[in-house]
Short mmCIF file of C-alpha atoms in Angstrom, two decimals:
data_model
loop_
_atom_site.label_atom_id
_atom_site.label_comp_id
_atom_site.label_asym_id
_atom_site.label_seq_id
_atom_site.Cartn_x
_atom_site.Cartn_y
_atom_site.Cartn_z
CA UNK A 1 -65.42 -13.33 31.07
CA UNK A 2 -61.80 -12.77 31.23
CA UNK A 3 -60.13 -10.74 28.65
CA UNK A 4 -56.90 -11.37 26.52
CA UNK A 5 -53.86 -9.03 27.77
CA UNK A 6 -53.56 -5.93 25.99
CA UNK A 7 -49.82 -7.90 24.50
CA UNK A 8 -51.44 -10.70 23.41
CA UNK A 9 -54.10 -8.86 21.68
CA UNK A 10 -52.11 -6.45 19.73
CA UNK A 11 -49.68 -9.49 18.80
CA UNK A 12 -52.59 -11.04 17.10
CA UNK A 13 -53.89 -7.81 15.63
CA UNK A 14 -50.45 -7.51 14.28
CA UNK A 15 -50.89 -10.84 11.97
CA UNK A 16 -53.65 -10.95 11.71
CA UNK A 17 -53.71 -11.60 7.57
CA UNK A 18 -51.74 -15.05 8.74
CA UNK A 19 -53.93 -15.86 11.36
CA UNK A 20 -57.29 -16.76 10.97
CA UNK A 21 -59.08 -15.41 14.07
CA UNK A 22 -58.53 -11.35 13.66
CA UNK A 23 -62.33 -11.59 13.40
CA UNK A 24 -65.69 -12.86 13.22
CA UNK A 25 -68.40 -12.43 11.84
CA UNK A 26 -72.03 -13.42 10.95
CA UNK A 27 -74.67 -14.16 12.82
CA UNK A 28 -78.73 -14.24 13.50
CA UNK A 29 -81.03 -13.13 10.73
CA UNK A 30 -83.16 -9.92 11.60
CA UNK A 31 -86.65 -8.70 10.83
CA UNK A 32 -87.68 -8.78 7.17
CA UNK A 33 -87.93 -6.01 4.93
CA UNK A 34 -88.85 -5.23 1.21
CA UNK A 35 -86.09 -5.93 -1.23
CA UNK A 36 -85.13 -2.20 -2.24
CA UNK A 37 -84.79 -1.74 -6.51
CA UNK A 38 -82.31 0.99 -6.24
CA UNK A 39 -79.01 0.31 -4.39
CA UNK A 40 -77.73 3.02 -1.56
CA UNK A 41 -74.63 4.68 -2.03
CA UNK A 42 -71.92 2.34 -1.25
CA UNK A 43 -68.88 4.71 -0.63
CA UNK A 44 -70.51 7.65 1.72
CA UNK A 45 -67.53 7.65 3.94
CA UNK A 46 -69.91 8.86 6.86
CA UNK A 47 -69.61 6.56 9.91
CA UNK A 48 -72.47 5.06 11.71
CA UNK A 49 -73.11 1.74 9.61
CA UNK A 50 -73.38 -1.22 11.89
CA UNK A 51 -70.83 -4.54 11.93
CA UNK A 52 -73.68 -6.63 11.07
CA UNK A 53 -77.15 -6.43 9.50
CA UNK A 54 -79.98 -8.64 8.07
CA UNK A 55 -82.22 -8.20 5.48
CA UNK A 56 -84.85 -10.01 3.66
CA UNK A 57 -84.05 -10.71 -0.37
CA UNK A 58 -87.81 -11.61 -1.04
CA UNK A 59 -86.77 -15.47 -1.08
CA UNK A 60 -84.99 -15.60 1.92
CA UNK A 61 -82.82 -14.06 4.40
CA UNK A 62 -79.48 -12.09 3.56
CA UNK A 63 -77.16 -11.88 6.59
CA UNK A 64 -73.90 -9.70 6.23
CA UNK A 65 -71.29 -8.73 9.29
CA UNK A 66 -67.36 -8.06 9.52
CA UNK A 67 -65.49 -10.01 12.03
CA UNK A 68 -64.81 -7.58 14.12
CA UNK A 69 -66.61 -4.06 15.02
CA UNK A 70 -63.50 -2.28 16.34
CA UNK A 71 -60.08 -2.36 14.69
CA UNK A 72 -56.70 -0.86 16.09
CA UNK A 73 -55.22 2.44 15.09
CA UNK A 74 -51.91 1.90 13.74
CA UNK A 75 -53.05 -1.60 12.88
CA UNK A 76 -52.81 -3.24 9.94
CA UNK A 77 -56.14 -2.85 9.25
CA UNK A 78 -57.32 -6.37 8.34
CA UNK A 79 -61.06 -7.73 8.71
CA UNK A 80 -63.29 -10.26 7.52
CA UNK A 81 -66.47 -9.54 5.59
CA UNK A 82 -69.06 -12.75 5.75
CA UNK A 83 -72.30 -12.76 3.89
CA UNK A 84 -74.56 -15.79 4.46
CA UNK A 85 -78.00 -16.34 2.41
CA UNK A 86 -80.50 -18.65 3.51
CA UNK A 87 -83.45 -19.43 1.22
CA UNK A 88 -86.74 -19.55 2.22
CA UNK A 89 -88.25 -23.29 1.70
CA UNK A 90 -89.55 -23.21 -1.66
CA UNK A 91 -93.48 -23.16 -1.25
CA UNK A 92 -95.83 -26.32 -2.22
CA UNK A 93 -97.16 -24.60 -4.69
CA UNK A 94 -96.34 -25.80 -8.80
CA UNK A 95 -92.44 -25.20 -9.77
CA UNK A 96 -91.43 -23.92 -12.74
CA UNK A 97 -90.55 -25.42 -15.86
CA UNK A 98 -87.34 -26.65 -16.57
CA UNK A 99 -85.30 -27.07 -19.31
CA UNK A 100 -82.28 -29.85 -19.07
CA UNK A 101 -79.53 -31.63 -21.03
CA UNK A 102 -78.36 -34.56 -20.26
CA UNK A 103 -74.66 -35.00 -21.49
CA UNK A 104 -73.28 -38.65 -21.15
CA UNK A 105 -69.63 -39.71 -21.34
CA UNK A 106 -69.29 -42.48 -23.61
CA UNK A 107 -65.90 -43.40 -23.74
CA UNK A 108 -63.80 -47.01 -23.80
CA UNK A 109 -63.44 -46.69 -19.75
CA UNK A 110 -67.16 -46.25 -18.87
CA UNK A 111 -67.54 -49.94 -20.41
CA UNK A 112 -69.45 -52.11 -17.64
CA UNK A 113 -71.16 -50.71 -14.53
CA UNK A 114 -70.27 -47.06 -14.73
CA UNK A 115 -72.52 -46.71 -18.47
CA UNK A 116 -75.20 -49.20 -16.98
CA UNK A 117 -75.53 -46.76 -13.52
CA UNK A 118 -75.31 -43.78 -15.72
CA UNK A 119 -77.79 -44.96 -18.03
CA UNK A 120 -80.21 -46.29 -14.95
CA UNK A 121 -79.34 -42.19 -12.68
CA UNK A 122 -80.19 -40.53 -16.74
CA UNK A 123 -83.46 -42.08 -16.60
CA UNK A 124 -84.70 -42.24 -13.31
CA UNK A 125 -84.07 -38.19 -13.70
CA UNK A 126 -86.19 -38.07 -17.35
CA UNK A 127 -89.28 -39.81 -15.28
CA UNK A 128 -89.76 -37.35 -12.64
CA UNK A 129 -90.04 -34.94 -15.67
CA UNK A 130 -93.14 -33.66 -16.77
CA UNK A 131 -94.98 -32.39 -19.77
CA UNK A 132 -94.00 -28.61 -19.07
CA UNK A 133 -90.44 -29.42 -19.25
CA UNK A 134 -88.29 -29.57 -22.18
CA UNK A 135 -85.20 -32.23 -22.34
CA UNK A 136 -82.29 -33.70 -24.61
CA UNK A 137 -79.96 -36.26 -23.99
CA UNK A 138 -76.57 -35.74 -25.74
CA UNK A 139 -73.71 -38.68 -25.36
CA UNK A 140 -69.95 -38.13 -25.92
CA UNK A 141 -66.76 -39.76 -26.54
CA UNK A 142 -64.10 -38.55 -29.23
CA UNK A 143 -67.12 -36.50 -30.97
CA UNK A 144 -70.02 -35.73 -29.72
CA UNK A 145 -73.96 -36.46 -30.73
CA UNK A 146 -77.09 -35.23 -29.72
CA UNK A 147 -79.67 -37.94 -29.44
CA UNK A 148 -82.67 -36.40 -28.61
CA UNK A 149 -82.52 -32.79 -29.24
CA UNK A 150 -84.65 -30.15 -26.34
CA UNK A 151 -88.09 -31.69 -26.68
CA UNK A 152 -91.26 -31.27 -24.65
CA UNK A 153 -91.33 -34.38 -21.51
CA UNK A 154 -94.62 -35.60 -22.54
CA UNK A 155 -95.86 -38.72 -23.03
CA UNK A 156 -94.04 -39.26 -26.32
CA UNK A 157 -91.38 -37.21 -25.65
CA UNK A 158 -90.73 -39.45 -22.65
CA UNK A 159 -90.87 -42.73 -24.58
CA UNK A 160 -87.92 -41.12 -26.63
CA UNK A 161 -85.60 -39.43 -24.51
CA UNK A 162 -85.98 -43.23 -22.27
CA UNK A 163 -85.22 -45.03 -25.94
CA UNK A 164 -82.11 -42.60 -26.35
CA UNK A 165 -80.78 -43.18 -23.39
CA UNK A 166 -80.67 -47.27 -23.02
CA UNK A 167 -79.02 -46.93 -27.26
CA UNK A 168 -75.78 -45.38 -25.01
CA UNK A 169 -72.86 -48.03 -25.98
CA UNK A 170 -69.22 -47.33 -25.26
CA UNK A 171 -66.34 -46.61 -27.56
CA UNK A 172 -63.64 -43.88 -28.60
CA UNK A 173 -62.10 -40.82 -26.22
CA UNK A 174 -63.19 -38.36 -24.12
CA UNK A 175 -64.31 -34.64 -25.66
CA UNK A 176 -66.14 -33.44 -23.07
CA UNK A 177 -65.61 -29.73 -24.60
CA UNK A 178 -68.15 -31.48 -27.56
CA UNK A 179 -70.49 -32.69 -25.21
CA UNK A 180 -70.40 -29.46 -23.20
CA UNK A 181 -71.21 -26.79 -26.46
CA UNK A 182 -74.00 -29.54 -27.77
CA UNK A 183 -75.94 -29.48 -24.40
CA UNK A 184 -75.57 -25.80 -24.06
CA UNK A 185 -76.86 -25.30 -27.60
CA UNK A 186 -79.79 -27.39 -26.25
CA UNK A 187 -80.69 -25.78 -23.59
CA UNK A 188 -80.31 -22.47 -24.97
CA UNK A 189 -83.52 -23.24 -27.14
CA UNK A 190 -85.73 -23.69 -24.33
CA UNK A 191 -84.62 -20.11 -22.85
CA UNK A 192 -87.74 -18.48 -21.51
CA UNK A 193 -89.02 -16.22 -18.64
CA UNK A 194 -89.79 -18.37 -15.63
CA UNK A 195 -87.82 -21.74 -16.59
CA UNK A 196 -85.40 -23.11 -14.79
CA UNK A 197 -82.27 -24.03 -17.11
CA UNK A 198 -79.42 -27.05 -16.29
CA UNK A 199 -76.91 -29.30 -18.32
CA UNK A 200 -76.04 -31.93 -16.29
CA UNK A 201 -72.22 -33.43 -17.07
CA UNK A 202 -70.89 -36.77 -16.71
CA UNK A 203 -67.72 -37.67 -16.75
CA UNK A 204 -65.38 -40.13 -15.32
CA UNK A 205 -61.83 -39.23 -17.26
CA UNK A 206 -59.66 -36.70 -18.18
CA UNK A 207 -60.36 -34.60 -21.51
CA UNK A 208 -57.98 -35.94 -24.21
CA UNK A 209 -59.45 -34.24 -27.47
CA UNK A 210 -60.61 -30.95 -28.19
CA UNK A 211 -60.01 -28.25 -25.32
CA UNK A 212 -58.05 -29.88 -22.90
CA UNK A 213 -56.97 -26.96 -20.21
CA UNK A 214 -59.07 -25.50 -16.89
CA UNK A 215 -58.81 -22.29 -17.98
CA UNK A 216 -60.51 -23.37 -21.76
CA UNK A 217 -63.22 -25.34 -19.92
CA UNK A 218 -63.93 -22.18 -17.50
CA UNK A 219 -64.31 -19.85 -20.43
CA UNK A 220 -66.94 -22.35 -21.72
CA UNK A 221 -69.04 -22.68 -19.11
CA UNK A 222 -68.79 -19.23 -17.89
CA UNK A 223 -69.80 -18.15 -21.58
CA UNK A 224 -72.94 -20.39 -20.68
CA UNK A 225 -73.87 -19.50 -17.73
CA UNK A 226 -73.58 -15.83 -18.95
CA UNK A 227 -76.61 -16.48 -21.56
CA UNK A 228 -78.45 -18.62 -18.95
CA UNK A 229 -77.19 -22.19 -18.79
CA UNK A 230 -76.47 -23.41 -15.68
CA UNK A 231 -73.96 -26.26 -15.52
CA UNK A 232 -73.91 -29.12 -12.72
CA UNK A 233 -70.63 -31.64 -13.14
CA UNK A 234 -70.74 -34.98 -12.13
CA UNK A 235 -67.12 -36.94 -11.57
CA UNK A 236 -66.95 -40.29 -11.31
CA UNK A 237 -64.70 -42.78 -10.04
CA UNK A 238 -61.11 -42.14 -9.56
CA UNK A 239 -59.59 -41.43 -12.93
CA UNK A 240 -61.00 -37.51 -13.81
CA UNK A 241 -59.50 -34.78 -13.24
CA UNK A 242 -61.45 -33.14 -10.31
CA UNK A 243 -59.97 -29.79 -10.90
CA UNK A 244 -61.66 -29.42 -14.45
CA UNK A 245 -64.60 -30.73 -12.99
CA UNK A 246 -64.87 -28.44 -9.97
CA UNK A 247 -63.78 -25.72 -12.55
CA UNK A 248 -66.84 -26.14 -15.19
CA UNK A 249 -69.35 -25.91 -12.14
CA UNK A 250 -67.79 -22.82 -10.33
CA UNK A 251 -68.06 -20.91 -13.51
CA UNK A 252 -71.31 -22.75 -15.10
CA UNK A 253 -73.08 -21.23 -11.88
CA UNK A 254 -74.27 -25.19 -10.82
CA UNK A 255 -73.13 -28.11 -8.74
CA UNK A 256 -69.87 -29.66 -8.47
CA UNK A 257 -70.34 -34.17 -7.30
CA UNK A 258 -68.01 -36.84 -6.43
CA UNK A 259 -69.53 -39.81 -7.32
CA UNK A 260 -66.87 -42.21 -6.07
CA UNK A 261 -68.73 -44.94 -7.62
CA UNK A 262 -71.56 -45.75 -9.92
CA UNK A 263 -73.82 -46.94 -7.26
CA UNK A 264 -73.59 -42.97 -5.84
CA UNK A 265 -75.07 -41.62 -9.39
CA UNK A 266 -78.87 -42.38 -8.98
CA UNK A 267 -78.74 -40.18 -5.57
CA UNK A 268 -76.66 -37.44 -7.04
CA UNK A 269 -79.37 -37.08 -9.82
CA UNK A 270 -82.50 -37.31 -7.92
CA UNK A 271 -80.21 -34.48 -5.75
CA UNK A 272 -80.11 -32.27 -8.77
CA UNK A 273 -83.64 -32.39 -9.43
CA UNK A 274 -84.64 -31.97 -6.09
CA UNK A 275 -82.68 -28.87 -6.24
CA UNK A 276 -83.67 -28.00 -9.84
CA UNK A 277 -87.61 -28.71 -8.67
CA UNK A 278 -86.86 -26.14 -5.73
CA UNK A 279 -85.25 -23.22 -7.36
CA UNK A 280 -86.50 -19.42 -5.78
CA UNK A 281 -83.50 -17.42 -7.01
CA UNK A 282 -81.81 -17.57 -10.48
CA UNK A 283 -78.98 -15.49 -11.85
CA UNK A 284 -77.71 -14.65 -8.53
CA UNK A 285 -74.82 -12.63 -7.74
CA UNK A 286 -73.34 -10.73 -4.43
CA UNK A 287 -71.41 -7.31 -5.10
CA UNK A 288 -68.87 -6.14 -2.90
CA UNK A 289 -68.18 -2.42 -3.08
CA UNK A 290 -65.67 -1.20 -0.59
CA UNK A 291 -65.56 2.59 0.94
CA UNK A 292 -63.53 5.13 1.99
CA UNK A 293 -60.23 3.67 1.16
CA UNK A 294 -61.14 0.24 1.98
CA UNK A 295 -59.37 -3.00 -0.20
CA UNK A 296 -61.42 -6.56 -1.06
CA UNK A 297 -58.31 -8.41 -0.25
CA UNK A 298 -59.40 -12.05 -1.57
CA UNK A 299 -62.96 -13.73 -1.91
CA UNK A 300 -62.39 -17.50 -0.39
CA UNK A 301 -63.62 -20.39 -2.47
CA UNK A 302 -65.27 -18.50 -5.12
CA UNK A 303 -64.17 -17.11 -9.15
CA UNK A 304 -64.87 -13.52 -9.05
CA UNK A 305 -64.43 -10.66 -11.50
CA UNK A 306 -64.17 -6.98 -11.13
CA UNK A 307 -66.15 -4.04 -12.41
CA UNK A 308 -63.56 -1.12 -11.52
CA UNK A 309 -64.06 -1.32 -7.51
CA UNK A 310 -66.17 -3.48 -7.30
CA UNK A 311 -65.43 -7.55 -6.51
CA UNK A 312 -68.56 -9.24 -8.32
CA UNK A 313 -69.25 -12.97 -6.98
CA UNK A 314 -70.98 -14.95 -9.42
CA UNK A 315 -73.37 -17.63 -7.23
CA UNK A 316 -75.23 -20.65 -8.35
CA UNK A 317 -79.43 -21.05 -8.44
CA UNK A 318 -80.48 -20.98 -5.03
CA UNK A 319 -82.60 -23.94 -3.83
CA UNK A 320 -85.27 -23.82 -1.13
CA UNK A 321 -83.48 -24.55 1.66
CA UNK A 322 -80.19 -23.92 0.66
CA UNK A 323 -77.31 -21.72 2.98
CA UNK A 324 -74.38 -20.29 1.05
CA UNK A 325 -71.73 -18.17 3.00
CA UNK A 326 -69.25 -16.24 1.48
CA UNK A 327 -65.83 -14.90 3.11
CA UNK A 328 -63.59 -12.18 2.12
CA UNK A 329 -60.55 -10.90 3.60
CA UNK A 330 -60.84 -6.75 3.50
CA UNK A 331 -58.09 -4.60 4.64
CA UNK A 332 -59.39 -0.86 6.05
CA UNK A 333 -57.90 2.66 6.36
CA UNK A 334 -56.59 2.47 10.27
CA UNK A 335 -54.41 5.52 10.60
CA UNK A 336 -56.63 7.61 12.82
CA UNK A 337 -59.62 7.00 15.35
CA UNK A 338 -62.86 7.64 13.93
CA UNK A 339 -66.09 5.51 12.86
CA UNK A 340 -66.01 4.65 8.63
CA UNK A 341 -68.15 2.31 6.38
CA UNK A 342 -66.00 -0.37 5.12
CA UNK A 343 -68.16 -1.71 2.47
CA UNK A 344 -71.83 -2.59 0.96
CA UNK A 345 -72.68 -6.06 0.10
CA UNK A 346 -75.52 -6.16 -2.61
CA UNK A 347 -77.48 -9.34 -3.48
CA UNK A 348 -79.21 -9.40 -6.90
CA UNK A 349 -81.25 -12.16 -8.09
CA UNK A 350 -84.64 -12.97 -10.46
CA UNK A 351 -87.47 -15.09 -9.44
CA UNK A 352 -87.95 -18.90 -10.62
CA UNK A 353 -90.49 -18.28 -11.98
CA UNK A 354 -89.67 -14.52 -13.42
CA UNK A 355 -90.54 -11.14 -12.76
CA UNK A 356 -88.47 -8.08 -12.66
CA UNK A 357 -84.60 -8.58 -11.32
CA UNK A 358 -84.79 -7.66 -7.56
CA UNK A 359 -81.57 -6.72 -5.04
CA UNK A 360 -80.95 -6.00 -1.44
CA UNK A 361 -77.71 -4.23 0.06
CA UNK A 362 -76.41 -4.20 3.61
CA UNK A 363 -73.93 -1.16 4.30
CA UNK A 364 -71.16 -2.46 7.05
CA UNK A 365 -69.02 0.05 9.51
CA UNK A 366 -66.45 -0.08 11.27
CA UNK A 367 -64.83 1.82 14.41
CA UNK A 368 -61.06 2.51 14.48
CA UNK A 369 -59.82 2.86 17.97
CA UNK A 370 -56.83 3.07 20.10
CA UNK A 371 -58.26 0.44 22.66
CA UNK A 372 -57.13 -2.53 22.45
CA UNK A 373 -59.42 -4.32 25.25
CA UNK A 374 -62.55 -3.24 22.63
CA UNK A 375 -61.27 -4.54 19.87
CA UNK A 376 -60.28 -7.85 21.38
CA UNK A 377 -64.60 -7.51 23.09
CA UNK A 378 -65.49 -7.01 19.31
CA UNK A 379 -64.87 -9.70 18.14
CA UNK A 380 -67.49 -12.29 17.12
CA UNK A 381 -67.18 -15.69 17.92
CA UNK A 382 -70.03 -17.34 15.11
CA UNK A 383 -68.11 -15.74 12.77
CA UNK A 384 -64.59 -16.53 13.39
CA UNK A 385 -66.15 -20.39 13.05
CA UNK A 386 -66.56 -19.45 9.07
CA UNK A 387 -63.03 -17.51 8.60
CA UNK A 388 -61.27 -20.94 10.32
CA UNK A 389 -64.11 -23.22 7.64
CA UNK A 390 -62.70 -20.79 4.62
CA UNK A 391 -59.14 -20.91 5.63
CA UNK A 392 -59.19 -24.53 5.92
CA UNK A 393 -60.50 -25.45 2.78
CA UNK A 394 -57.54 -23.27 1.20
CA UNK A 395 -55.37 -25.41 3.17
CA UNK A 396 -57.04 -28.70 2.51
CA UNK A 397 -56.93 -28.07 -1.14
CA UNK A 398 -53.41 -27.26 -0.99
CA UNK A 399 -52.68 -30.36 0.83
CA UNK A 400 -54.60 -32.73 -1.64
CA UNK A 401 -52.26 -31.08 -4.19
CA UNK A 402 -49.17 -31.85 -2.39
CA UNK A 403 -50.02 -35.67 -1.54
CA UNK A 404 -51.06 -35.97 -5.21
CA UNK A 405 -47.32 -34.82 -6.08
CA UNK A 406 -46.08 -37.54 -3.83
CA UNK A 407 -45.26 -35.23 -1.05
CA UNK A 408 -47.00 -36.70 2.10
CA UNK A 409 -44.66 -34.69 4.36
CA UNK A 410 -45.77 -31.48 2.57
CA UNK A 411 -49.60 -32.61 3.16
CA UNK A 412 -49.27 -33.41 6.71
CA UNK A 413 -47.70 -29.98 7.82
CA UNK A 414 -49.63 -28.09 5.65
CA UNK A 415 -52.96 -29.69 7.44
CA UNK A 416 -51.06 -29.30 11.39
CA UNK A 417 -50.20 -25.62 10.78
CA UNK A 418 -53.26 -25.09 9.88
CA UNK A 419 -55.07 -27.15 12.71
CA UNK A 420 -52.43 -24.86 15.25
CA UNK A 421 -53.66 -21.51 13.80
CA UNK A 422 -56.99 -22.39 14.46
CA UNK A 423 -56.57 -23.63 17.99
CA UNK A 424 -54.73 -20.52 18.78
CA UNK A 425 -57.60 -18.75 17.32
CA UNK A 426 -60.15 -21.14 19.22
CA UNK A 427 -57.74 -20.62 23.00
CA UNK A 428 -57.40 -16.33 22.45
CA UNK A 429 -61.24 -15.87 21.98
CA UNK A 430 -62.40 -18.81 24.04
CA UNK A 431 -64.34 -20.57 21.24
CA UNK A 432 -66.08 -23.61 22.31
CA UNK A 433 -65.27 -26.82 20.16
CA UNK A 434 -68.44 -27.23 18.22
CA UNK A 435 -67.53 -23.64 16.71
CA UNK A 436 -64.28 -25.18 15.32
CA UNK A 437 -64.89 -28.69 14.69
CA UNK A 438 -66.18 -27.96 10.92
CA UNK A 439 -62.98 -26.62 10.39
CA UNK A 440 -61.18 -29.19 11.82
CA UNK A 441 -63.16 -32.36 11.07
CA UNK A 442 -62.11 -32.08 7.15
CA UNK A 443 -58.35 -31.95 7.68
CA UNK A 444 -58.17 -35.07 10.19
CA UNK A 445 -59.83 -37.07 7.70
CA UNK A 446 -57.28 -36.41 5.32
CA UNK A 447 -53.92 -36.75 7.58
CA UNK A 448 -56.02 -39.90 8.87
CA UNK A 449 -56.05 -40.95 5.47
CA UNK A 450 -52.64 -40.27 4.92
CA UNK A 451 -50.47 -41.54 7.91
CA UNK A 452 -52.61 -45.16 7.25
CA UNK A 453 -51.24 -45.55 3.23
CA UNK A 454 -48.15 -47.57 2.90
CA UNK A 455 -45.23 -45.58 2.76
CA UNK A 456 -44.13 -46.52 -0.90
CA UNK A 457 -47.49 -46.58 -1.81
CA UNK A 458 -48.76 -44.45 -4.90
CA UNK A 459 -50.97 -41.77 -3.69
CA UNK A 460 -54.09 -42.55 -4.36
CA UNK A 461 -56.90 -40.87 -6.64
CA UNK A 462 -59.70 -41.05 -4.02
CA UNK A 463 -58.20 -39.73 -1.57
CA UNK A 464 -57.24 -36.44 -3.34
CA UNK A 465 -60.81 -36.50 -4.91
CA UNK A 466 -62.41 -36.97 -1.54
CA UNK A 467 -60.15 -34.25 -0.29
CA UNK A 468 -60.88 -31.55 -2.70
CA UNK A 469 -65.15 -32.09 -2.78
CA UNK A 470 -64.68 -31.88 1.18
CA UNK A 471 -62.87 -28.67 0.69
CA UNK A 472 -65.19 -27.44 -1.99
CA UNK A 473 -67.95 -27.95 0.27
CA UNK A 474 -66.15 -26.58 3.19
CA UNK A 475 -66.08 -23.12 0.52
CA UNK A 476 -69.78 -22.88 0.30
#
């Protein structure tokens, strides 16, 4: 295989926090071990840790790698750090119980269809329940109301929380902040070892009493996820704000859904419970602890917090089944030649169904070197496919932004610059297209999207909403 000129490599080296394919990363799982209960030091600044390793988390397979194995002396320094975590198919045998709110918006605009398909998705979810769960239903417009408070899904139970739900009328505003602190309280009294706990939120408007801002929403539902509730938010239709949505299920720890229209609801609930149904791995959370002088530069696509030098990455319940990846941008010590850890990646998590709080950590090196020819042979080609997937969902985000302002121009170059990065990316390591094309497939839909409206037409509310779940997913 030919190699890039020793020029063209340094070039890229050189900007390389601009350009998204300075590395790679990621890659095949490796043989299973036993989660370890005590972490290994994570800043031992002795060389000798690998670019990539696997290991198993007990439910599944934790993969970590930095893009590249080599990076330049003199250089700026600048790596990727992806962690992927595949769960294990959740085994036939009986899942645990679950405890779930259901929390309804009311309001004036869900009049018609939208209440009737909520109504239908709210109990088509309460009969695939079962005697071991617990359940409430809690509706919401300018106030809010619990119905049915956290009851046991049995056969009278059932006939209740069914009852509740087809009493639903509309009237008044939209509080979802009510609704939200009701369904919590709910679930909260069904808090045990070995159940699996989930408000589900509807909503298809913006918040116009009570709290009203993202960042009052985010304290909310991180408060809840903190003591165990889990919080899944449903938008639908065109009129709610997707940002306060997306928001309340980063930091609730659940699912974000664009349900475009009421017809989608029924799927995105049996969805939920599906996922509910297969949970292996509650109150999950990767910690990324760099070494010997290294920096976490940015986390892509995920709220973090910090616990002195450590970047902590809250993570949802994971399913059977389910893939997460997460990206990071880390900038290492490059002023002399030498081997050095860069950082440890630990993965802590509890069983479904209980049991003691288990983690796993991977320990990731680097070698600093003066040539350029093994650097630019370092770098790994699976893994610059995820650093051009987390770049472009920054850019597609930002784009949806600036269409929504009226700025179409702004949208379209954002989305090309981006597309040009990554085909320069794609042309200096020789990527093939399927390797790019989920990175790319995203951002065509949009401009698509965009050259066809009307050019005095008012942006429209889909599209951004379509946009930003794409670029959501494109995170994860």
């Amino acid at each position: 295989m030919n190699r890039p000129n020793h020029r063209k490599t340094l070039a890229l080296l050189g900007a390389a926090a601009a350009l998204a394919g300075a590395a790679a990363f990621l890659g095949r799982p490796g043989a299973a071990s036993t989660p370890p209960t005590v972490d290994p030091p994570s800043n031992a600044c002795a060389g000798g840790a690998p670019a990539r390793d696997s290991r198993s988390f007990g439910a599944g397979q934790m993969t970590a790698a930095l893009s590249a194995g080599s990076v330049l002396v003199g250089g700026d320094g600048t790596v990727y750090a992806s962690i992927d975590l595949d769960a294990a198919e959740a085994a036939a045998a009986e899942r645990p119980p679950m405890s779930v709110a259901i929390v309804i918006d009311h309001s004036g605009s869900m009049e018609g269809e939208p209440l009737a398909r909520a109504k239908a998705a709210a109990r088509g979810l309460v009969e695939r329940l079962g005697s071991r769960d617990h359940a409430a239903v809690v509706q919401y417009d300018s106030t809010a109301e619990v119905l049915v408070a956290a009851i046991p899904v049995d056969t009278e139970g059932k006939a209740r929380l069914l009852a509740a739900i087809d009493s639903i009328r509309d009237r008044g505003g939209t509080n979802i902040g009510a609704g939200l602190e009701l369904g919590r309280d709910e679930v909260l009294k069904g808090l045990g070892p070995g159940r699996v706990n989930r408000l589900i939120l509807l909503s298809d408007g913006n918040a116009n009493e009570g709290l009203l801002t993202v960042p009052e929403f985010a304290r909310l539902a991180s408060n809840a996820a903190e003591r165990g509730v889990r919080i899944s938010a449903v938008g639908l239709g065109d009129s709610y704000n997707e940002d306060l949505m997306q928001a309340v299920a980063e930091h609730g720890r659940g699912r974000y859904y664009y349900a475009q229209d009421a017809t989608a609801l029924e799927a995105v609930f049996a969805g939920e419970l599906k996922a509910l149904a297969g949970t292996v791995a509650t109150q999950a959370e990767l910690r990324l602890t760099p070494a010997c002088g290294a920096e976490i530069v940015e986390v892509f696509g995920y709220e973090t917090r910090r616990d002195g030098g450590t970047t902590i990455v809250p993570l949802a319940d994971l399913a059977g089944g389910d893939r997460r990846k997460i990206v990071a941008r880390v900038r290492v010590p490059a002023g002399a030649a030498g081997r050095e850890n860069v950082l440890t990646a630990t993965f802590g998590h509890s069983g479904a169904k209980g049991g003691e709080r288990t983690s796993v950590a991977i320990v990731l090196g680097v070698e600093v070197t003066r040539d350029a020819d093994k650097v630019a042979a370092a770098a790994d080609k699976d893994v610059l496919g995820k650093v051009a997937q987390a770049e472009s969902s920054v850019t597609l985000r930002k784009a949806a932004d600036a269409y929504a302002a009226g700025d179409r121009g702004a949208a379209l170059r954002l989305v090309e610059e981006q597309k040009q990065r990554t085909a320069s990316m794609a042309k200096m390591y020789r990527l093939e297209p399927a390797k790019v094309a989920p990175a790319d497939k995203p951002l065509e839909t949009f401009a698509g999207a965009v050259q066809a409206a009307p050019p005095a037409a008012e942006p429209a509310p889909a599209l951004t909403k379509r946009a930003k779940a794409d670029a959501y997913e494109l995170a994860k």
